[in-house]
Amino acid sequence: MVFSGAIRRRSGIRTAAVGLISTSVEANRIVQSDQADLVMFGRAYLADPYLPLHFAQELGVDLPWPNQIARSRPI
């Protein structure tokens, strides 16, 4: 269970889920099932600074990449 879901339901405030969430599918499931409004990544983001863009790509969401790195975008 995600603690943010319990806090969100009982208080009605927006919450973020953190800790040991490392895949796009897991993050998407947490948000889609209303367990949190936002998923935050720490260590995974440090290992891959383009993590949000990679996760979007894995989930089939087309986001614009910053011009500075657009040429390095994986196909």
Short mmCIF file of C-alpha atoms in Angstrom, two decimals:
data_model
loop_
_atom_site.label_atom_id
_atom_site.label_comp_id
_atom_site.label_asym_id
_atom_site.label_seq_id
_atom_site.Cartn_x
_atom_site.Cartn_y
_atom_site.Cartn_z
CA MET A 1 0.00 0.00 0.00
CA VAL A 2 1.15 3.50 -0.72
CA PHE A 3 0.90 5.70 2.39
CA SER A 4 0.13 8.74 0.28
CA GLY A 5 -3.15 7.10 -0.76
CA ALA A 6 -4.37 6.81 2.83
CA ILE A 7 -3.35 10.38 3.61
CA ARG A 8 -4.97 11.62 0.39
CA ARG A 9 -8.29 9.86 1.11
CA ARG A 10 -8.51 10.93 4.75
CA SER A 11 -7.37 14.53 4.39
CA GLY A 12 -8.38 15.43 0.83
CA ILE A 13 -5.02 17.09 0.19
CA ARG A 14 -2.74 16.36 -2.73
CA THR A 15 0.03 13.90 -2.01
CA ALA A 16 3.21 12.54 -3.58
CA ALA A 17 4.45 8.97 -3.49
CA VAL A 18 8.18 8.44 -2.94
CA GLY A 19 10.59 5.62 -2.23
CA LEU A 20 11.54 2.51 -4.15
CA ILE A 21 9.38 3.37 -7.16
CA SER A 22 11.59 2.63 -10.11
CA THR A 23 9.49 1.81 -13.17
CA SER A 24 7.21 3.82 -15.41
CA VAL A 25 4.47 1.20 -15.12
CA GLU A 26 4.54 1.31 -11.33
CA ALA A 27 4.50 5.13 -11.23
CA ASN A 28 1.65 5.27 -13.73
CA ARG A 29 -0.35 2.70 -11.74
CA ILE A 30 0.04 4.75 -8.55
CA VAL A 31 -1.25 7.92 -10.18
CA GLN A 32 -4.00 6.21 -12.21
CA SER A 33 -5.35 4.38 -9.14
CA ASP A 34 -5.54 7.67 -7.17
CA GLN A 35 -2.97 6.55 -4.60
CA ALA A 36 -1.06 9.80 -5.18
CA ASP A 37 -1.21 12.92 -7.32
CA LEU A 38 2.49 12.86 -8.07
CA VAL A 39 5.32 10.33 -8.03
CA MET A 40 8.77 11.59 -7.12
CA PHE A 41 12.04 9.84 -7.93
CA GLY A 42 15.33 10.30 -6.11
CA ARG A 43 18.06 7.78 -6.81
CA ALA A 44 16.56 6.69 -10.12
CA TYR A 45 16.61 10.31 -11.30
CA LEU A 46 20.24 10.72 -10.21
CA ALA A 47 21.17 7.66 -12.26
CA ASP A 48 19.22 8.92 -15.31
CA PRO A 49 18.60 12.68 -15.52
CA TYR A 50 16.29 12.07 -18.50
CA LEU A 51 14.14 9.67 -16.50
CA PRO A 52 10.83 11.54 -17.03
CA LEU A 53 11.42 11.58 -20.79
CA HIS A 54 12.35 7.89 -20.85
CA PHE A 55 9.31 6.97 -18.76
CA ALA A 56 7.02 8.98 -21.05
CA GLN A 57 8.49 7.16 -24.05
CA GLU A 58 7.94 3.76 -22.37
CA LEU A 59 4.31 4.67 -21.72
CA GLY A 60 3.76 5.85 -25.28
CA VAL A 61 3.52 9.55 -24.42
CA ASP A 62 5.25 11.82 -26.92
CA LEU A 63 6.92 14.73 -25.12
CA PRO A 64 9.23 17.31 -26.67
CA TRP A 65 12.83 16.87 -25.63
CA PRO A 66 14.90 19.98 -24.84
CA ASN A 67 16.63 21.31 -27.95
CA GLN A 68 20.03 20.85 -26.34
CA ILE A 69 19.63 17.06 -26.20
CA ALA A 70 17.08 16.34 -28.95
CA ARG A 71 19.72 14.82 -31.24
CA SER A 72 20.62 12.22 -28.61
CA ARG A 73 17.01 11.07 -28.27
CA PRO A 74 16.67 7.30 -28.70
CA ILE A 75 14.58 6.19 -31.64
#
